[in-house]
XYZ file of C-alpha atoms in Angstrom:
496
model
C 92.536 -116.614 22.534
C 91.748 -119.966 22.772
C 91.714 -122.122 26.124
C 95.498 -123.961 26.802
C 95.107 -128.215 26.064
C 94.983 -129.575 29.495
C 96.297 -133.109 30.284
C 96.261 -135.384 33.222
C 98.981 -137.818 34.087
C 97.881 -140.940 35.843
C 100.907 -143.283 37.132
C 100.964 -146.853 37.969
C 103.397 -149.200 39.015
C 106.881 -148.681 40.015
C 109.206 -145.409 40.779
C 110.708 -146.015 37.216
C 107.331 -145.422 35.753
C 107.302 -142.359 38.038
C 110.462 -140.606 36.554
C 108.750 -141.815 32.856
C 105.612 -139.478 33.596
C 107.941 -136.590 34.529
C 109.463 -136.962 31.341
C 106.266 -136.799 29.222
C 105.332 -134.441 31.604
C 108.021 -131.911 31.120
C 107.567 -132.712 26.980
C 103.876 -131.700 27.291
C 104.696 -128.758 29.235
C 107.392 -127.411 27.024
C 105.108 -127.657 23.979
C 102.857 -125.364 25.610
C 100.259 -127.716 27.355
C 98.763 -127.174 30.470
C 99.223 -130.158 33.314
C 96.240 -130.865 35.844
C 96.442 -132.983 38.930
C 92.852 -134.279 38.197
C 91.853 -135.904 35.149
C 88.257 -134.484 35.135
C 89.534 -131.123 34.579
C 92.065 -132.661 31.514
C 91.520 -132.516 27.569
C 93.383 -135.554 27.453
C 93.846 -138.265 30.389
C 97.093 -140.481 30.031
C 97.398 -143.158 32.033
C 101.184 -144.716 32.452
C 100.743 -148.283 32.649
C 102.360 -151.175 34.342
C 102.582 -154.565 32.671
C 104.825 -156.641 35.176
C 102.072 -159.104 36.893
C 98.382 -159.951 36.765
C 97.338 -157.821 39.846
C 98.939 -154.635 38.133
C 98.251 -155.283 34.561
C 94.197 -155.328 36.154
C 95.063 -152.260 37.917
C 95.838 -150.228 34.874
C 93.115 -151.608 32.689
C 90.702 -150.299 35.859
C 92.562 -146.915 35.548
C 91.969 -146.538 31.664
C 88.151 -147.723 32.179
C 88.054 -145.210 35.051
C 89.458 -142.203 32.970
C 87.121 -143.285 30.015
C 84.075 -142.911 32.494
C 84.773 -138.955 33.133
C 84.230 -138.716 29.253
C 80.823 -138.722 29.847
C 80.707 -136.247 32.587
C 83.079 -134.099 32.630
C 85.694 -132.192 30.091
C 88.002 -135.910 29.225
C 87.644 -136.138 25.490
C 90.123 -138.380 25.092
C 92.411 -141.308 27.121
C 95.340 -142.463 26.298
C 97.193 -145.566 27.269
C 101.585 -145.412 27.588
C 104.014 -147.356 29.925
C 105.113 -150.802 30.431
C 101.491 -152.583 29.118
C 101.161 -150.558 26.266
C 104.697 -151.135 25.315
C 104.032 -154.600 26.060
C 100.903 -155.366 24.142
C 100.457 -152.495 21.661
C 97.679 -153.420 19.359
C 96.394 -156.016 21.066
C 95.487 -154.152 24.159
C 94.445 -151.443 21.629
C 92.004 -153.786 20.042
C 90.815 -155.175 23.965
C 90.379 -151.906 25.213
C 88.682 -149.930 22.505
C 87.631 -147.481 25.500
C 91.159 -146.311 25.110
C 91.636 -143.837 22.043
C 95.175 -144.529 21.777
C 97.538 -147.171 22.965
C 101.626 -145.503 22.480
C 104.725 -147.188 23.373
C 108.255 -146.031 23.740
C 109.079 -144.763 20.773
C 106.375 -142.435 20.869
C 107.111 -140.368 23.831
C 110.046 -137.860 22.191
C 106.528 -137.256 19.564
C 104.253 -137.280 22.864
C 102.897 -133.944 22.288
C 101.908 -134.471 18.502
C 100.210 -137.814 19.194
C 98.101 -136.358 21.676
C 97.224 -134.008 19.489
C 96.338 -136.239 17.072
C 93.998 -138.578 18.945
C 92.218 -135.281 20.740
C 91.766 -133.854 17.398
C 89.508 -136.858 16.574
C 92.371 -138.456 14.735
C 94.084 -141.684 14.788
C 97.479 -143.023 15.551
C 98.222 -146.498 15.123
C 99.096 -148.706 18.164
C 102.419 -149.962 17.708
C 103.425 -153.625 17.419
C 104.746 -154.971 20.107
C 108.427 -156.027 19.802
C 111.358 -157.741 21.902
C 113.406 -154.886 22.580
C 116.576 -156.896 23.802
C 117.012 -157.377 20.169
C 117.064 -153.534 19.231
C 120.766 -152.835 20.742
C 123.875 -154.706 20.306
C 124.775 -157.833 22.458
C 128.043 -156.328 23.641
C 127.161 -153.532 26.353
C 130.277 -151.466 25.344
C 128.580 -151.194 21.693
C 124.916 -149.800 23.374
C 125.736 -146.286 24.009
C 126.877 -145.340 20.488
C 123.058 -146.195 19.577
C 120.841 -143.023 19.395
C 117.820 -144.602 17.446
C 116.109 -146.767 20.365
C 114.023 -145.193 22.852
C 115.076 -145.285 26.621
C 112.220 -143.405 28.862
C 113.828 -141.296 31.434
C 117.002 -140.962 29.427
C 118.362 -138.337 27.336
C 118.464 -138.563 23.726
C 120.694 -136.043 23.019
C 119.398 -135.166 19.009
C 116.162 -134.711 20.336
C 115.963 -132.983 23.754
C 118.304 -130.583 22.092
C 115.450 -129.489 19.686
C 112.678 -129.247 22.431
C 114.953 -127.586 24.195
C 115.350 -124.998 21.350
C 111.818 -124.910 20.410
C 110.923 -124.581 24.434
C 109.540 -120.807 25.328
C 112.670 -119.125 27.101
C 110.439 -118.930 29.964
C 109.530 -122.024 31.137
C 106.595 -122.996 33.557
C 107.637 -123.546 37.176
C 108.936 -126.453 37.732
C 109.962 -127.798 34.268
C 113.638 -128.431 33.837
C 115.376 -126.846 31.226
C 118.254 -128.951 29.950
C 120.937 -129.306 31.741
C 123.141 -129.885 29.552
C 122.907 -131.566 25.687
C 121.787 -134.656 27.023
C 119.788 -133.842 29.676
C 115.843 -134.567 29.337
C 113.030 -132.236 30.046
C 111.268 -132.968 33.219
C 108.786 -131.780 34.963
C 108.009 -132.967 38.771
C 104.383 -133.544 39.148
C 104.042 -132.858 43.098
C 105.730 -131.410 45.903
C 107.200 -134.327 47.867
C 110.924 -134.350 49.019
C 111.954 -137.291 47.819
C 112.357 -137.965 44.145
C 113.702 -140.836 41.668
C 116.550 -140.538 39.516
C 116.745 -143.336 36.913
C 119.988 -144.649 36.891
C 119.809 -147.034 33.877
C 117.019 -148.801 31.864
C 116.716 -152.361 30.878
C 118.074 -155.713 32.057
C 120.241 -158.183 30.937
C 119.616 -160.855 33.297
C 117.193 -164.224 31.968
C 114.962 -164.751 35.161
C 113.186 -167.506 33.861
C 109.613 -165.816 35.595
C 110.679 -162.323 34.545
C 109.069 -160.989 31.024
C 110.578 -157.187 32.258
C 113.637 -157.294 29.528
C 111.457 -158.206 26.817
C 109.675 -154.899 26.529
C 112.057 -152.503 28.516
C 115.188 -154.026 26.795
C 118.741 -154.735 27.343
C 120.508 -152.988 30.126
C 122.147 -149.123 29.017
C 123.521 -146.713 31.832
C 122.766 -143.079 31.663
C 125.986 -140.873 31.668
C 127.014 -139.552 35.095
C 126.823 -136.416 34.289
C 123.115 -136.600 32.931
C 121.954 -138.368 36.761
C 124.184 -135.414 38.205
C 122.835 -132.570 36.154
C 119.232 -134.324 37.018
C 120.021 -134.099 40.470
C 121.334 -130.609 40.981
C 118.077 -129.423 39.093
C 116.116 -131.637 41.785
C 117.543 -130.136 44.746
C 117.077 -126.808 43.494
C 112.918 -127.784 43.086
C 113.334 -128.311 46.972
C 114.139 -131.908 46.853
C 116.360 -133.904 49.870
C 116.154 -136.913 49.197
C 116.959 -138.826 45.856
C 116.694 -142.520 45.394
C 118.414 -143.980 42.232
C 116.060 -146.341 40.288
C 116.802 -149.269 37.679
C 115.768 -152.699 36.868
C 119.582 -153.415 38.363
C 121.478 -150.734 39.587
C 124.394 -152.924 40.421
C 125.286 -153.339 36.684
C 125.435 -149.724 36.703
C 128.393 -148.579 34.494
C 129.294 -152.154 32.656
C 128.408 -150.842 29.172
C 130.083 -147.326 30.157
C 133.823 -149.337 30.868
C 133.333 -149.200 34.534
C 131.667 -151.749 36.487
C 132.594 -150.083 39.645
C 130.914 -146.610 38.218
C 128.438 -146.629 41.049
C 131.009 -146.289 43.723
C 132.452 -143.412 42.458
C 129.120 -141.420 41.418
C 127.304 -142.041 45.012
C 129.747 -139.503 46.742
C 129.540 -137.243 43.898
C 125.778 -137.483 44.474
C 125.807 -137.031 47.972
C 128.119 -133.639 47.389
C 124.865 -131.930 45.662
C 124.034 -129.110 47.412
C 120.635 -129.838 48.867
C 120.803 -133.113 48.729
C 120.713 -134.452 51.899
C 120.162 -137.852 51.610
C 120.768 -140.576 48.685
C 119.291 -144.116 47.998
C 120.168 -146.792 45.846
C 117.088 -149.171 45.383
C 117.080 -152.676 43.232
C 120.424 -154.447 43.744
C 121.169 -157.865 42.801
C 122.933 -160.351 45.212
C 124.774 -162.118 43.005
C 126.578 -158.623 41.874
C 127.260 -157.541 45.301
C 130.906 -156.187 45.463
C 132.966 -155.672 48.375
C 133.780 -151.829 46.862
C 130.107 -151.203 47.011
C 128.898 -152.337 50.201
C 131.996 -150.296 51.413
C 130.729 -146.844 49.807
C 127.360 -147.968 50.511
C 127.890 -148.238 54.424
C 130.618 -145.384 55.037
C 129.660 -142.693 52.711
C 128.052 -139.074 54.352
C 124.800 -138.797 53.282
C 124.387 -141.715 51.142
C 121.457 -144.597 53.076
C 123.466 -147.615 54.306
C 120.149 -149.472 52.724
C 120.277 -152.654 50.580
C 116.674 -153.500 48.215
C 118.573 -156.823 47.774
C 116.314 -159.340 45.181
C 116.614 -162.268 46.869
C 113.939 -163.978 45.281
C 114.111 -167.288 47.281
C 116.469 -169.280 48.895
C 116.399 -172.824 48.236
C 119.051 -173.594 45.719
C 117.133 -175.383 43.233
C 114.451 -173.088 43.266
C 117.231 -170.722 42.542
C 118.683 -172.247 39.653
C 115.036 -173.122 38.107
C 114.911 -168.765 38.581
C 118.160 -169.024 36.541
C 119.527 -167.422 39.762
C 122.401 -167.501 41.788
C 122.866 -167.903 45.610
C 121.783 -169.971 48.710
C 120.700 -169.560 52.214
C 123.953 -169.148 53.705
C 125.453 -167.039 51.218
C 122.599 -164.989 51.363
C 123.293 -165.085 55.384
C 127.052 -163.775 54.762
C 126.384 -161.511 52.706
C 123.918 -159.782 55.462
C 126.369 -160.807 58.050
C 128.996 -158.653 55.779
C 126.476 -155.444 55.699
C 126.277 -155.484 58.632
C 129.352 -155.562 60.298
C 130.334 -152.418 58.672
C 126.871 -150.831 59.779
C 124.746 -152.361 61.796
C 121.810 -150.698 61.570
C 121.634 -150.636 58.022
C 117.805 -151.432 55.983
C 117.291 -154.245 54.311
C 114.495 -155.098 52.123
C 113.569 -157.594 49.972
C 111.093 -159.726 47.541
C 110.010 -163.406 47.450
C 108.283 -165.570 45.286
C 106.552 -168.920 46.885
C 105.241 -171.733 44.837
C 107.443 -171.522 41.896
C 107.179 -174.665 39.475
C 109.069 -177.736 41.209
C 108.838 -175.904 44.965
C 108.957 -178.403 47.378
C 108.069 -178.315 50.991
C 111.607 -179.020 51.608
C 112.535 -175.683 49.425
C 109.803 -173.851 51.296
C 111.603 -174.692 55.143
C 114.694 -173.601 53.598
C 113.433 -170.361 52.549
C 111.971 -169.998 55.956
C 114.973 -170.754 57.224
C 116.917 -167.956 55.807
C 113.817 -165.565 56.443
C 114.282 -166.123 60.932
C 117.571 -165.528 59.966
C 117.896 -162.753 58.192
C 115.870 -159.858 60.135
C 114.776 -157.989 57.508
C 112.936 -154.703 58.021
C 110.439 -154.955 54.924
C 109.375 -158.416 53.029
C 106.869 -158.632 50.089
C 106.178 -162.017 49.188
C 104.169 -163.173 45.977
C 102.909 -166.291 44.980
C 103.662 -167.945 41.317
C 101.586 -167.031 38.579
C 102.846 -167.671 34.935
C 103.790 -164.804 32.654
C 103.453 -164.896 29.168
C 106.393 -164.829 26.675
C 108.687 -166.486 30.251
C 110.954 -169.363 30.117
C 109.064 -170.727 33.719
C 105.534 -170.497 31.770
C 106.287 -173.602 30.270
C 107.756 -175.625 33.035
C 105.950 -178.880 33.665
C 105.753 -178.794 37.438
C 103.310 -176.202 38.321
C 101.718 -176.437 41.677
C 98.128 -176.264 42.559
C 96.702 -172.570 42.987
C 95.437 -174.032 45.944
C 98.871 -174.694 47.029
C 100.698 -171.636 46.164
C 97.817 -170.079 47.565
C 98.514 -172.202 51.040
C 102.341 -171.273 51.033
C 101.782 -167.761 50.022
C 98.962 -167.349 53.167
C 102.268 -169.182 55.657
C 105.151 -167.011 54.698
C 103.076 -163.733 54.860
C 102.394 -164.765 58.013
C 105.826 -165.754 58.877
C 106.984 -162.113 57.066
C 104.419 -160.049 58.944
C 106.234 -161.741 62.130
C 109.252 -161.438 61.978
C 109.331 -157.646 60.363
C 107.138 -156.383 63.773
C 110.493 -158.156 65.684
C 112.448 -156.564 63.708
C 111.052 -153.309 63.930
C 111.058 -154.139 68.036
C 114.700 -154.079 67.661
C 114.908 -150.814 67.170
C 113.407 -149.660 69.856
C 115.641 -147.145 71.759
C 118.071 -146.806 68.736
C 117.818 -142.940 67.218
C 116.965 -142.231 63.732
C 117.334 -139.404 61.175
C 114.171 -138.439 59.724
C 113.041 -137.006 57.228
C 109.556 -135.516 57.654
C 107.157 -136.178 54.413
C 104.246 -134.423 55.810
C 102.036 -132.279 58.620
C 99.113 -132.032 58.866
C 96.361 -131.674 61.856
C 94.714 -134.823 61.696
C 97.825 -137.340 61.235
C 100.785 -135.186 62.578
C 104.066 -135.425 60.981
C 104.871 -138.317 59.406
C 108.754 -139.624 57.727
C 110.836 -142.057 57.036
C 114.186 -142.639 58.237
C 117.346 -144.095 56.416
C 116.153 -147.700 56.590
C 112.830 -146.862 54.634
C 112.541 -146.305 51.439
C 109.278 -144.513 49.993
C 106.046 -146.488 49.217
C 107.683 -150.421 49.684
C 108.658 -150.316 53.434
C 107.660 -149.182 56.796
C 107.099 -145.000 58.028
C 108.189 -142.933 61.342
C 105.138 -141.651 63.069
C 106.738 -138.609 65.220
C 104.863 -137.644 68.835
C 104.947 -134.148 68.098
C 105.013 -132.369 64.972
C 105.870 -128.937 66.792
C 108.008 -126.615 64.562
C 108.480 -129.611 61.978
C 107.930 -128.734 58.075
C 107.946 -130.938 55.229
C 111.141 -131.537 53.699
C 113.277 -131.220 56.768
C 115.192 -133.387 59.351
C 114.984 -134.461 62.638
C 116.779 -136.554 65.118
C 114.219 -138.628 66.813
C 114.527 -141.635 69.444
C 112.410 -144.850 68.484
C 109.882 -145.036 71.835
C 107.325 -147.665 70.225
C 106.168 -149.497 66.893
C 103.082 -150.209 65.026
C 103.774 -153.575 63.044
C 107.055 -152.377 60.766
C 106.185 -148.973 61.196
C 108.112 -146.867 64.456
C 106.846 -144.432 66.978
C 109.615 -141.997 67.885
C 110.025 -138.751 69.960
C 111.395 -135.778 68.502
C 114.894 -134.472 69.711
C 115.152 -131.158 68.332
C 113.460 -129.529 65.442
C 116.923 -128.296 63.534
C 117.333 -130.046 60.342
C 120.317 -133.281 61.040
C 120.604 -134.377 57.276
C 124.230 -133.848 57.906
């Protein structure tokens, strides 16, 4: 009997590219391949791309040269490139990067298994041309979901998980999730952590001028409530507590589904999951903000009182040249909103300095609403064009030197004034929930206010009787930067 195909799944970029790999993951595994952690021991390497800015595009072309390395040493006999760049460049990467044997895009993952075998078989599939998916599914939202034929990673497509489903072996490996129901997707978690995504939608229908995401990951659809609840119920039964709900905008959740206010309703439903002890919504927009929301957001049991709010700036003409909405003080009110109903609630968000036309004027007002607002995490980028965006061709670019300048001074001012605020929650008790233990760092967590990978990390004093995957009430006693020091209260799991 011959040796099982063995394939390696290397992720890059976001959380949504996380739940992607799970997908094509639990696809593999279903069709009878055999998934390794390290991609010297694979057949086939694939390496899930992102293709958002320069810094990460160069990260996943490192990955794919990496991967095409262990060809020469180890068992690798082939590498394969999927995910946001090779949706976003197809042949052309293909034809840059001939290390990679095979560049696949979207519409290639419910067929993952078959292209693989393809390429490893010394065969070749063609790279795909790249295309702008906005223009695949109707302009009216309430006219997407009747379209089966376009490809939405993460989702279900209900003709064909319903034949890999059929065609699955009736015993599936550990850990692979058998449908759910006739939409539900195969997925199979590829490591042992607490917390996992849920995507809640795919695509975007906002125009950020700087923004090329819509262009390859389309127009905004929802997934069903019932597919993100069947999804979730098979997650806490894989020993998962903590679920954060991912999107390019998860406050248009529901628009295309007749129900704009959707979200509110499926949080508590979420937070009911047996298992599930906590629930995160990640990626809203402040423009769609909604009094109904912030309510559920800040009141509901279980569910983080934690806003990933895209600010972006806050000058108003920078705004507008983002084809963005807002100001400083709105932005102010609408914190000043949050959190009156719960005062310790996280907040998180993004900036871009040195956008075309930025003036020094626009930068003080941005650092204006940054003393003001006392938020726990800040990542701040500086302006670089992206192909195929409306701001690429804007006349008023700054200086690299310049951006470079103003991208050094609000880091600085960021790294500031997160350390404060992390100071002010010294004292204050948290619910944690530990992510690891180990002898040489101790147990480790995060409590409501953090969200996994993008913010700060509890650091408990003792890990005595603490396990992964469980809770504990702990009193904040010092801080490192944003991160908090806190002391243990009891070792009983608090998730309620």
């Amino acid at each position: 009997m011959s040796e099982p195909r063995t394939v390696a799944l290397v992720t890059l970029g976001c959380a949504r590219n996380e739940v992607d790999s799970e997908e094509l993951a639990g696809r593999l595994a279903a069709d009878g391949w055999q998934l390794v952690e390290d991609a010297a021991e694979a057949d086939v390497a694939v390496v899930n791309t992102c293709g958002f800015v320069e810094a990460a595009k160069k990260d996943s072309v490192d990955a794919l040269l990496e991967a095409n390395d262990l060809k020469a040493h180890g068992r690798t006999q082939a590498v394969v490139a999927v995910g946001c760049m090779a949706e976003r460049y197809g042949k052309e990467l293909a034809d840059a990067l001939p290390e990679a044997d095979g560049v696949l895009g979207f519409d290639d993952y419910s067929n993952i298994s078959d292209r693989l075998q393809t390429i490893l078989s010394g065969g070749v599939h063609a790279s795909h041309t790249p295309r702008d998916r906005r223009k695949l599914l109707p302009i009216s939202p309430a006219e997407r979901q009747a379209v089966t034929t376009v490809a939405l990673p993460g989702h279900s497509q209900a003709a064909e998980d319903a034949e890999a489903a059929a065609s699955a072996p009736a015993d599936l490996p550990d850990g692979l999730a058998p449908a759910s129901g006739p939409r539900a997707p195969l997925r199979r978690r590829l490591d042992t952590s607490p917390v996992a995504s849920v995507k809640l939608a795919s695509g975007c229908d906002r125009r950020c001028s700087f923004c090329a995401i819509p262009s390859f990951r389309g127009s905004f659809v929802s997934r069903r409530p019932s597919d993100v609840l069947g999804e979730t119920r098979w997650l806490a039964g894989q020993g998962v507590k903590e679920i954060m709900l991912v999107s390019e905008n998860n406050t248009s959740y529901g628009k295309d589904l007749g129900d704009i206010r959707l979200l509110e309703t499926l949080l508590p439903e979420l937070a009911d999951v047996e298992g599930i002890e906590r629930v995160r919504v990640s990626y809203l927009q402040p423009a769609e903000m909604r009094p109904g929301l912030i309510d559920v957001l800040t009141s509901t049991p279980k569910v983080a009182p934690y806003f990933d709010l895209s600010f972006q700036h806050s000058a108003p003409t920078v705004l507008r040249a983002m084809r963005r909405f807002g100001d400083t003080d709105r932005f102010l009110e609408l914190l000043d909103t949050i959190r009156s109903k719960a005062p310790e609630a996280g907040v998180r968000s993004n900036f871009i300095v040195g956008f075309p036309g930025e003036t020094e004027a626009d930068l003080e007002e941005l650092e204006r609403f940054l003393s003001g607002a006392r938020l726990d995490a800040i990542g701040v980028f500086g302006y670089s064009d992206e192909e195929g965006t409306e701001a690429a061709g804007y006349e008023d670019k700054l200086p690299e030197d310049v951006v470079a300048e103003r991208l050094a001074r609000v880091s600085r001012l960021a790294e500031e004034l997160t350390a404060q605020r992390a100071e002010e929650r010294l004292g204050s008790t948290v619910n944690v929930l530990v992510e690891s233990v180990d002898d040489e760092d101790g147990a480790v967590g995060r409590a409501a206010h953090q969200a996994p990978e993008t913010d700060g990390q509890i650091i408990l004093t003792s890990s005595q009787g603490l396990v992964a995957g469980s809770f504990v009430a702990a009193k904040v006693v010092d801080t490192e930067g944003v991160d908090l020091v806190a002391e243990p209260l009891c070792t009983e799991e608090t998730g309620r």
